[in-house]
């Protein structure tokens, strides 16, 4: 299988090079022929283009063969392959042997290449949507595929043979990756990362061929939405993994690799909003092109940060020299984008201009500016240690307080725009419309703020934490206003449907949503974002407590009383474990027994923490086994009470459901069976039948 996998990678490279070269020649040739007029040579060019398309499909089959070979080697414990030796062991559970495909540098690059080939396969199968534009996109994707296959064949081969005597067991998978979510999180993240290559390829291809109109946006809208959804899932699965496994009580630490996944999400979100300006008003064409160019470049930067050892992170792989490959490829991509943009910039002239600051267009513009400000802040903080080491010779790390100080106000402003934007009209919003649409959300904001302060959320009594409490108060109040704004949009539209059709209000909402799935799916996404902000805002009220607990010892945190019933040790073929059994009471009522543990994995000779978690709508009780007291040998246990955390994960689920709903084609409104006749205006011939639809 190692020889078969290596052959597949080499074959995939040859086929990808052919797709790139033949596709480039055919596109250039057909352009020359078209400029000179009809010619028999056009048929030859089209045949060459078709062979390039088929070679791209064959490249997908070859890379799939390589991926299957690596997974097969993991399942059969083939320790002649160095990658399998260093990332698996015989006792490893089946699911984690499968996840070994992306647990190391070489395997993760193979996963990237396979997903890129898969996206390219789907694109080439659906090439008849627009043959010439798809040919440009296919050729551009082939150039990315050539880069990754060059890495896999020459810089980071996954089928390298381990020298010396054949080992009887492997070194084991990183214990941090032996968690169910790590079987799902990396593929989801990669589906998002790699997927942005498709809209990038279409945007660059459309610019190269001076594609008329906005059809390329319509073609790639679903690609972009699906990719954005995968990246959203990947980011928050990673956050939940960090919360459940790393044992520090939080879910987002502004780790450089976390930041690397967030940056393309921010620019991708800006792109999804900004393209609506181009579709509706023919505006921001240059802006949109650079948003998707930047998103693709940021996915490459994220991959570089993870794999070149530039930053220190629990997520990063070991330092290697493939960083030079990535830097070279990113420079090449940027050069091609700049050259194409400046050559074709006259094709990107806006058809309209911003007419009013109080309009739907301005809300999209502010949305984009704020998202890019957040992205720049994260980028600066992530690269600052690298830049400081290069300039001063000393690595200076930027901590969470820097990111929070800048991004919390940005997040609150974005939350406000989430509710504000849909209430504004295109082009210009009248004062009457503003008064009508903003009364209820404004009232909801004021009443929520007053109610919360009366309920005890008072920044002026919070001492040093007054800023966190103040921002939480704003988040809760803005959330109420945004939910009110979204609800009023649903009710206003449903009332119109009710008047037209006579159906009840709930049925009218269903009809309304089916008629415009993109719009109302977007509202559901916005509602999910609000729910996530509610969960994040609860972090201002976190509590923590650490204590050494023996048999029968008890402690309290929040409404809970915790009693240590016992502590003991156990072992299996993969690891030894040290754990405590803690009974949880709320008042006099027994709630559950929790068993936080600390594991020692034999193969890798490393420790890992397994958090015990009791989650409710109000708060999470989060318990960590820190180790044993060296004197008494009693467990040291740390307790966290984290309010509202579960609403973050519920919000993500709503965002995913809203995105899926927005992908569903809208239903055409039905005509009434017996429409009432409309009075004919003067001058209309009496033989013409006009009916109300």
XYZ file of C-alpha atoms in Angstrom:
693
model
C 0.000 0.000 0.000
C 2.799 2.553 0.594
C 4.023 2.010 -2.986
C 0.455 2.248 -4.288
C -0.159 5.480 -2.327
C 3.071 7.047 -3.557
C 2.222 6.087 -7.149
C -1.256 7.638 -6.794
C 0.224 10.906 -5.544
C 2.688 11.039 -8.430
C -0.039 10.182 -10.938
C -2.319 12.812 -9.404
C 0.455 15.400 -9.794
C 1.009 14.528 -13.466
C -2.737 14.745 -14.171
C -3.076 18.056 -12.285
C -0.136 19.507 -14.242
C -1.791 18.388 -17.477
C -5.096 19.990 -16.367
C -3.266 23.244 -15.649
C -1.152 23.337 -18.814
C -3.766 22.040 -21.256
C -6.458 24.216 -19.681
C -4.280 27.329 -19.911
C -3.352 26.657 -23.539
C -6.947 25.930 -24.586
C -8.294 29.057 -22.857
C -5.609 31.274 -24.380
C -6.047 29.666 -27.790
C -9.846 29.914 -27.769
C -9.546 33.574 -26.769
C -7.258 34.254 -29.731
C -9.550 32.355 -32.102
C -12.658 34.156 -30.842
C -10.956 37.520 -31.399
C -10.121 36.559 -35.004
C -13.628 35.242 -35.764
C -15.075 31.723 -36.298
C -12.484 29.073 -37.167
C -12.190 25.251 -37.392
C -9.394 25.542 -34.852
C -12.019 26.324 -32.202
C -13.137 22.679 -32.206
C -9.545 21.566 -31.544
C -9.288 24.057 -28.666
C -12.552 22.762 -27.202
C -11.308 19.160 -27.392
C -8.106 20.146 -25.595
C -10.204 21.860 -22.934
C -12.309 18.705 -22.552
C -9.193 16.555 -22.064
C -8.046 18.993 -19.354
C -11.422 18.608 -17.612
C -11.225 14.818 -17.732
C -7.647 14.864 -16.471
C -8.852 16.908 -13.491
C -11.492 14.256 -12.761
C -8.860 11.519 -13.050
C -6.609 13.471 -10.656
C -9.400 13.298 -8.068
C -9.513 9.496 -8.466
C -5.735 9.265 -8.041
C -5.653 11.430 -4.885
C -8.586 9.434 -3.485
C -6.493 6.288 -3.991
C -3.658 7.858 -1.993
C -5.994 8.838 0.864
C -7.472 5.322 0.965
C -3.959 3.851 1.034
C -2.975 5.943 4.063
C -6.168 5.075 5.959
C -5.656 1.402 5.077
C -2.116 1.549 6.429
C -3.484 2.989 9.708
C -6.143 0.284 10.073
C -3.685 -2.521 9.292
C -0.987 -1.146 11.645
C 1.589 -0.840 8.873
C 4.475 0.593 10.876
C 6.813 0.475 7.900
C 5.189 3.836 7.042
C 6.819 6.476 9.225
C 3.629 8.542 9.445
C 1.594 5.577 10.732
C 4.316 4.695 13.253
C 4.318 8.190 14.744
C 0.550 8.768 14.863
C -1.114 5.450 15.739
C -0.719 2.373 17.909
C -2.379 -1.064 17.998
C -4.606 -0.281 20.981
C -5.998 2.884 19.409
C -9.796 2.900 18.912
C -11.015 2.444 15.332
C -12.448 5.972 14.977
C -9.147 7.493 16.074
C -7.194 5.370 13.621
C -9.317 6.948 10.907
C -8.633 10.417 12.327
C -4.904 9.698 12.065
C -5.327 10.850 8.452
C -5.274 14.477 9.649
C -3.449 14.171 12.980
C -0.025 14.930 11.501
C 1.425 17.308 8.962
C 1.731 14.963 5.985
C -1.712 13.436 6.484
C -3.411 16.803 6.938
C -1.846 18.043 3.687
C -3.148 14.908 1.975
C -6.624 15.638 3.381
C -6.389 19.215 2.063
C -5.352 17.963 -1.373
C -8.108 15.333 -1.442
C -10.810 17.839 -0.467
C -9.515 20.265 -3.093
C -9.667 17.456 -5.674
C -13.203 16.621 -4.507
C -14.397 20.207 -4.907
C -12.727 20.275 -8.320
C -14.441 17.010 -9.249
C -17.885 18.456 -8.415
C -17.094 21.636 -10.343
C -15.966 19.697 -13.424
C -19.004 17.417 -13.321
C -21.250 20.507 -13.247
C -19.246 22.367 -15.902
C -22.259 22.878 -18.202
C -23.619 25.567 -15.861
C -21.235 27.835 -17.778
C -18.654 25.939 -19.806
C -16.088 28.684 -20.369
C -16.224 30.184 -16.867
C -16.058 26.677 -15.367
C -12.999 25.986 -17.536
C -11.253 29.056 -16.089
C -12.191 28.021 -12.536
C -11.076 24.435 -13.176
C -7.681 25.588 -14.445
C -7.171 27.898 -11.456
C -8.099 25.101 -9.040
C -5.644 22.840 -10.857
C -2.851 25.324 -10.094
C -3.639 25.027 -6.363
C -3.792 21.243 -6.686
C -0.361 21.200 -8.348
C 1.089 23.140 -5.401
C -0.255 20.750 -2.752
C 0.704 17.647 -4.736
C 4.229 19.018 -5.158
C 4.369 19.321 -1.345
C 3.104 15.762 -0.889
C 5.501 14.267 -3.432
C 8.676 16.134 -2.504
C 8.459 18.156 0.754
C 6.127 16.171 3.054
C 5.558 12.666 1.643
C 2.992 10.762 3.759
C 4.267 7.340 2.616
C 7.911 7.778 3.650
C 9.352 4.458 4.874
C 10.684 4.274 8.438
C 14.342 3.172 8.368
C 15.645 0.331 10.497
C 13.894 -2.672 11.971
C 10.101 -2.843 11.675
C 8.477 -1.645 14.918
C 5.929 -3.861 16.687
C 3.814 -0.919 17.913
C 3.367 2.744 17.141
C 4.043 5.823 19.247
C 0.330 6.591 19.545
C -2.007 9.421 18.667
C -1.713 12.725 20.499
C -3.978 12.292 23.580
C -5.578 15.673 22.958
C -6.931 14.268 19.693
C -8.474 11.185 21.309
C -11.863 12.803 21.735
C -14.998 12.188 19.613
C -15.193 15.764 18.279
C -11.693 15.494 16.846
C -13.053 12.927 14.390
C -15.386 15.654 13.052
C -13.768 19.035 13.799
C -10.728 18.929 11.454
C -12.655 17.682 8.379
C -15.307 20.376 8.938
C -12.634 23.044 9.270
C -10.851 21.808 6.157
C -14.103 21.669 4.181
C -14.450 25.362 4.976
C -10.809 26.256 4.374
C -10.497 24.383 1.087
C -13.990 25.270 -0.104
C -13.152 28.966 -0.375
C -10.812 28.028 -3.224
C -13.899 27.519 -5.445
C -15.407 31.051 -5.231
C -11.835 32.375 -5.435
C -11.292 30.459 -8.677
C -14.598 31.671 -10.140
C -13.907 35.295 -9.125
C -10.383 35.269 -10.601
C -11.604 33.472 -13.741
C -14.506 35.912 -14.210
C -12.093 38.829 -13.888
C -9.604 37.297 -16.340
C -12.264 36.763 -19.007
C -14.099 40.048 -18.245
C -17.224 38.081 -17.513
C -20.328 40.237 -18.022
C -22.856 40.774 -15.254
C -23.031 39.065 -11.870
C -23.697 35.496 -13.013
C -20.455 34.290 -11.437
C -21.854 35.415 -8.058
C -25.084 33.485 -8.633
C -23.069 30.392 -9.595
C -20.820 30.579 -6.537
C -23.395 31.764 -3.957
C -24.242 28.224 -2.857
C -20.572 27.209 -2.900
C -19.752 30.144 -0.618
C -22.661 29.575 1.755
C -21.907 25.866 2.133
C -18.210 26.586 2.646
C -19.000 29.292 5.213
C -21.311 26.875 7.032
C -18.607 24.187 7.176
C -16.064 26.697 8.476
C -18.543 27.917 11.117
C -19.122 24.327 12.269
C -15.388 23.639 12.280
C -14.565 26.716 14.362
C -17.186 26.034 17.023
C -16.518 22.293 17.147
C -12.925 23.307 17.863
C -14.125 25.715 20.558
C -16.238 22.975 22.155
C -13.274 20.580 21.987
C -11.060 23.156 23.727
C -13.776 23.627 26.358
C -14.236 19.896 26.949
C -10.650 18.631 26.690
C -8.028 21.262 27.486
C -9.355 21.726 31.033
C -8.965 25.463 31.546
C -12.629 26.363 31.856
C -12.861 28.372 28.623
C -13.579 27.752 24.961
C -11.659 30.491 23.154
C -8.201 31.668 24.175
C -7.200 33.690 21.095
C -4.702 30.978 20.284
C -2.845 31.711 16.991
C -4.349 28.682 15.272
C -7.832 29.603 16.519
C -7.211 33.046 15.060
C -6.081 31.497 11.785
C -9.493 29.878 11.361
C -11.377 33.005 12.461
C -9.778 35.405 9.953
C -11.093 33.807 6.725
C -14.462 33.389 8.465
C -14.598 37.150 9.062
C -13.708 38.073 5.467
C -15.972 35.313 4.122
C -18.860 36.718 6.191
C -18.128 40.181 4.806
C -18.138 38.743 1.263
C -21.510 37.019 1.748
C -23.056 40.346 2.788
C -21.190 42.486 0.287
C -22.156 40.500 -2.822
C -25.789 41.421 -2.180
C -24.791 45.011 -2.941
C -23.396 43.890 -6.292
C -26.452 41.752 -7.083
C -29.002 44.429 -6.150
C -27.252 47.649 -7.112
C -24.149 46.775 -9.148
C -21.900 48.288 -6.452
C -18.676 47.288 -4.660
C -17.387 45.079 -7.490
C -13.691 45.689 -6.775
C -14.343 45.319 -3.057
C -15.999 41.929 -3.532
C -13.204 40.616 -5.716
C -10.607 41.537 -3.104
C -12.698 40.132 -0.267
C -12.700 36.674 -1.835
C -9.030 36.995 -2.867
C -8.162 37.899 0.743
C -10.238 35.030 2.116
C -8.355 32.472 0.029
C -4.992 33.999 0.962
C -5.968 33.895 4.649
C -6.760 30.176 4.389
C -3.241 29.680 3.026
C -1.830 31.841 5.822
C -3.701 29.759 8.395
C -2.237 26.588 6.918
C 1.225 28.173 6.980
C 0.895 29.172 10.645
C -0.201 25.653 11.603
C 2.478 23.761 9.718
C 5.614 25.895 9.621
C 6.064 26.227 13.395
C 5.922 30.044 13.202
C 3.672 30.283 16.263
C 3.386 28.328 19.492
C 0.033 26.592 19.826
C -1.509 23.423 21.187
C -3.006 23.019 17.689
C 0.175 23.532 15.662
C 2.393 20.862 14.106
C 6.141 20.677 14.529
C 8.408 23.206 12.873
C 9.321 22.372 9.277
C 10.719 23.932 6.124
C 7.477 23.750 4.125
C 6.782 27.310 5.288
C 9.031 28.511 2.447
C 6.832 26.645 -0.018
C 3.709 28.324 1.346
C 5.273 31.788 1.362
C 6.362 31.329 -2.241
C 2.915 30.130 -3.315
C 1.155 32.965 -1.463
C 3.417 35.532 -3.141
C 2.639 33.952 -6.522
C -1.136 33.990 -5.868
C -1.013 37.616 -4.702
C 1.020 38.622 -7.774
C -1.492 36.964 -10.129
C -4.404 38.644 -8.330
C -2.753 42.078 -8.456
C -1.806 41.735 -12.129
C -5.289 40.586 -13.138
C -6.993 43.278 -11.069
C -4.981 46.179 -12.468
C -5.261 44.862 -16.008
C -9.067 44.468 -15.794
C -9.990 47.127 -13.202
C -12.041 49.106 -15.737
C -14.383 46.092 -15.861
C -15.180 46.563 -12.148
C -16.643 50.068 -12.290
C -19.704 50.392 -10.027
C -23.025 51.027 -11.721
C -24.435 53.074 -8.808
C -23.168 55.113 -5.906
C -24.123 55.319 -2.260
C -27.043 57.753 -2.090
C -27.633 57.963 1.667
C -25.916 56.999 4.898
C -29.311 55.854 6.184
C -29.882 52.973 3.754
C -29.460 49.226 3.384
C -26.309 49.824 1.327
C -24.665 51.827 4.110
C -25.457 49.091 6.659
C -23.665 46.548 4.437
C -20.744 48.929 4.045
C -20.446 49.466 7.813
C -20.806 45.717 8.329
C -17.879 45.098 5.982
C -15.693 47.772 7.540
C -16.272 46.438 11.063
C -15.616 42.815 10.029
C -12.391 43.834 8.306
C -11.334 45.871 11.343
C -11.825 42.753 13.479
C -9.869 40.676 10.960
C -6.983 43.173 10.911
C -6.873 43.205 14.724
C -6.693 39.419 14.873
C -4.105 39.313 12.078
C -1.916 41.915 13.784
C -2.075 40.170 17.147
C -1.332 36.779 15.578
C 1.664 37.940 13.540
C 3.079 40.317 16.160
C 5.235 37.636 17.868
C 6.701 36.685 14.479
C 7.338 40.319 13.507
C 8.803 41.244 16.906
C 11.202 38.311 16.780
C 12.280 39.262 13.252
C 12.822 42.960 14.098
C 14.011 42.833 17.725
C 15.198 39.241 18.083
C 12.737 38.683 20.940
C 9.314 37.073 20.544
C 6.641 39.242 22.196
C 3.306 37.457 22.591
C 0.001 39.331 22.436
C -2.441 38.074 25.069
C -6.210 37.743 25.307
C -6.714 41.204 26.933
C -5.569 42.907 23.704
C -8.042 40.972 21.555
C -10.886 41.433 24.026
C -10.306 45.157 24.403
C -10.631 45.694 20.650
C -12.993 42.961 19.505
C -15.692 43.132 22.185
C -16.815 46.652 21.115
C -16.539 45.544 17.473
C -18.709 42.509 18.216
C -21.360 44.647 19.920
C -21.442 47.028 16.952
C -21.882 44.052 14.619
C -24.689 42.782 16.822
C -26.406 46.149 16.482
C -26.016 46.090 12.683
C -27.519 42.590 12.638
C -30.840 44.086 13.714
C -30.433 47.524 12.150
C -29.662 46.512 8.551
C -32.907 44.667 7.691
C -34.984 47.628 8.921
C -33.424 50.033 6.398
C -34.615 50.463 2.820
C -32.462 50.282 -0.296
C -31.107 53.609 -1.624
C -32.584 55.797 1.155
C -34.745 55.380 4.248
C -37.361 58.001 5.051
C -37.803 59.469 8.530
C -41.302 57.980 8.661
C -39.927 54.487 7.967
C -37.286 54.925 10.646
C -39.877 55.917 13.224
C -42.155 53.019 12.275
C -39.463 50.321 12.159
C -37.300 51.357 15.100
C -39.862 52.036 17.815
C -40.302 48.413 18.942
C -36.576 47.440 18.854
C -35.680 50.663 20.703
C -38.332 49.969 23.311
C -37.093 46.375 23.707
C -33.539 47.654 24.229
C -34.570 50.164 26.875
C -36.884 47.807 28.777
C -34.288 44.998 28.731
C -31.542 47.274 30.031
C -33.763 48.602 32.831
C -34.990 45.113 33.755
C -31.458 43.688 33.852
C -30.191 46.519 36.037
C -33.127 46.065 38.394
C -32.320 42.333 38.402
C -28.788 42.976 39.656
C -26.596 43.481 36.566
C -25.146 46.837 37.607
C -21.696 47.768 36.219
C -21.175 50.464 38.871
C -21.226 47.826 41.634
C -18.961 45.299 39.855
C -15.624 46.781 40.926
C -12.722 45.888 38.651
C -15.033 43.821 36.447
C -17.289 46.771 35.594
C -16.272 46.741 31.911
C -17.159 43.065 31.460
C -20.501 43.543 33.207
C -21.230 46.688 31.163
C -20.508 44.912 27.875
C -22.677 41.981 28.964
C -25.512 44.373 29.802
C -25.174 45.897 26.325
C -25.078 42.464 24.687
C -28.252 41.282 26.447
C -30.093 44.529 25.653
C -28.960 44.628 22.023
C -29.903 40.972 21.696
C -33.445 41.778 22.820
C -33.621 44.640 20.312
C -32.337 42.487 17.428
C -34.753 39.632 18.230
C -37.592 42.171 18.290
C -36.491 43.599 14.936
C -36.278 40.153 13.336
C -39.618 39.101 14.814
C -41.290 42.272 13.535
C -40.002 41.507 10.024
C -41.523 38.034 10.186
C -44.829 39.315 11.575
C -45.064 42.194 9.107
C -44.569 39.870 6.140
C -46.831 37.183 7.600
C -49.599 39.719 8.067
C -49.426 40.582 4.350
C -49.620 36.868 3.438
C -52.543 36.439 5.876
C -54.381 39.340 4.219
C -53.773 37.919 0.736
C -54.552 34.258 1.410
C -56.654 34.154 4.570
C -54.465 31.490 6.258
C -53.692 31.736 9.984
C -50.615 33.607 11.184
C -48.407 30.552 11.770
C -49.184 29.127 8.333
C -48.581 32.585 6.874
C -45.075 32.605 8.398
C -44.379 29.228 6.746
C -45.635 30.498 3.374
C -43.591 33.674 3.761
C -40.383 31.763 4.502
C -40.866 29.380 1.578
C -41.348 32.292 -0.819
C -37.975 33.849 0.053
C -35.775 31.235 1.666
C -32.595 33.237 1.209
C -33.924 36.283 3.066
C -35.632 34.473 5.930
C -32.856 31.902 6.207
C -30.560 34.899 6.680
C -32.827 36.166 9.458
C -32.558 32.763 11.164
C -28.758 33.010 10.905
C -28.915 36.459 12.506
C -31.122 35.074 15.273
C -28.551 32.311 15.870
C -25.792 34.948 16.102
C -27.830 36.765 18.778
C -28.213 33.534 20.769
C -24.453 32.971 20.531
C -23.799 36.487 21.833
C -26.088 35.785 24.799
C -23.964 32.738 25.626
C -20.732 34.690 25.226
C -22.019 37.557 27.396
C -22.588 35.123 30.255
C -18.811 34.818 30.600
C -18.723 38.044 32.627
C -20.298 36.136 35.537
C -18.079 33.012 35.585
C -17.045 31.625 38.979
C -14.124 29.317 39.791
C -12.818 27.544 42.878
C -9.981 25.073 43.543
C -9.751 22.698 46.502
C -8.014 19.563 47.743
C -10.728 17.017 48.530
C -10.494 13.764 50.490
C -13.185 11.194 51.314
C -16.348 12.964 52.454
C -14.982 16.477 51.947
C -17.415 18.955 50.466
C -17.375 22.414 48.903
C -19.833 24.843 47.336
C -19.974 26.865 44.146
C -23.053 28.821 43.128
C -26.191 26.800 43.956
C -24.296 23.481 44.032
C -22.890 21.477 46.946
C -20.200 18.965 45.920
C -19.161 15.984 48.038
C -16.127 13.774 47.283
C -17.321 10.154 47.585
C -14.083 8.445 46.565
C -10.973 8.650 44.410
C -9.223 5.740 42.743
C -7.237 4.529 39.733
C -7.977 2.290 36.758
C -6.303 1.198 33.531
C -6.926 -0.360 30.133
C -4.806 -1.323 27.140
C -4.424 2.298 25.969
C -4.058 4.391 29.145
C -3.995 4.534 32.962
C -6.476 6.849 34.646
C -6.699 8.623 37.977
C -10.161 9.954 38.867
C -12.446 11.199 41.623
C -16.157 10.504 42.138
C -18.007 13.638 43.238
C -21.695 13.776 44.152
C -23.469 16.962 43.154
C -26.406 18.359 45.150
C -28.609 21.372 44.515
C -30.051 22.229 47.902
C -30.990 18.823 49.352
C -31.697 17.278 45.943
C -29.133 14.905 44.439
C -28.329 15.984 40.853
C -25.697 13.581 39.539
C -22.296 12.018 40.148
C -19.337 13.495 38.272
C -16.044 11.731 37.525
C -13.254 14.080 36.402
C -10.106 12.187 35.489
C -6.492 12.506 34.449
C -5.170 9.952 31.961
C -1.659 8.730 31.193
C -1.338 7.333 27.673
C 1.265 4.593 27.526
C 2.181 4.744 23.839
C 2.883 8.487 23.754
C 3.946 8.760 27.432
C 1.799 11.879 27.894
C -0.986 13.054 30.215
C -4.442 14.303 29.279
C -7.337 15.769 31.273
C -10.919 14.552 30.918
C -13.359 17.181 32.137
C -16.598 16.280 33.944
C -19.427 18.521 32.761
C -23.018 19.097 33.882
C -24.741 21.458 31.447
C -28.061 23.268 31.904
C -29.747 26.257 30.266
C -28.665 28.435 33.211
C -25.016 27.388 33.641
C -22.385 24.687 33.194
C -20.824 23.004 36.204
C -17.303 22.214 34.991
C -15.006 20.017 37.104
C -11.313 19.233 36.496
C -9.043 16.678 38.191
C -5.797 18.687 38.469
C -3.683 15.909 39.984
C -2.846 14.783 43.523
C -1.510 16.782 46.401
C 2.138 15.645 46.821
C 1.841 15.491 50.623
C -1.615 14.023 51.274
C -2.135 12.293 47.884
C -5.674 13.700 47.879
C -7.126 14.902 44.569
C -6.799 18.569 43.698
C -10.087 19.481 42.028
C -10.969 22.732 40.278
C -14.587 23.818 39.828
C -16.039 26.324 37.369
C -19.591 27.642 37.144
C -19.998 29.109 33.647
C -23.393 30.786 33.051
C -25.245 30.476 29.719
C -22.456 28.582 27.885
C -24.904 26.113 26.354
C -26.539 28.955 24.394
C -23.379 29.339 22.334
C -23.750 25.804 20.983
C -27.517 26.247 20.518
C -26.828 29.456 18.592
C -24.392 27.645 16.291
C -27.044 24.995 15.596
C -29.548 27.736 14.675
C -26.956 29.348 12.375
C -26.410 26.021 10.591
C -30.155 25.407 10.234
C -30.655 28.944 8.926
C -27.894 28.481 6.357
C -29.361 25.180 5.191
C -32.787 26.802 4.878
C -31.317 29.676 2.855
C -29.858 27.109 0.425
C -33.329 25.723 -0.360
C -34.788 27.186 -3.590
C -37.637 29.617 -2.970
C -41.173 28.517 -3.856
C -43.160 30.541 -6.359
C -46.284 32.173 -4.903
C -49.493 30.422 -5.864
C -52.205 32.152 -7.785
C -55.667 32.301 -6.333
C -58.085 29.961 -8.095
C -60.868 32.528 -8.625
C -59.152 35.895 -8.716
C -61.371 38.911 -8.601
C -61.434 40.979 -11.815
C -59.690 44.313 -11.786
C -61.417 47.434 -13.062
C -59.921 48.404 -16.407
C -58.272 51.789 -16.691
C -59.560 54.142 -19.322
C -58.243 53.375 -22.799
C -57.738 49.624 -22.259
C -59.551 47.554 -24.950
C -62.598 45.741 -23.547
C -61.431 42.455 -25.058
C -58.442 42.339 -22.710
C -59.031 40.322 -19.528
C -57.154 41.624 -16.504
C -57.223 39.701 -13.217
C -55.795 40.251 -9.768
C -53.101 37.719 -8.898
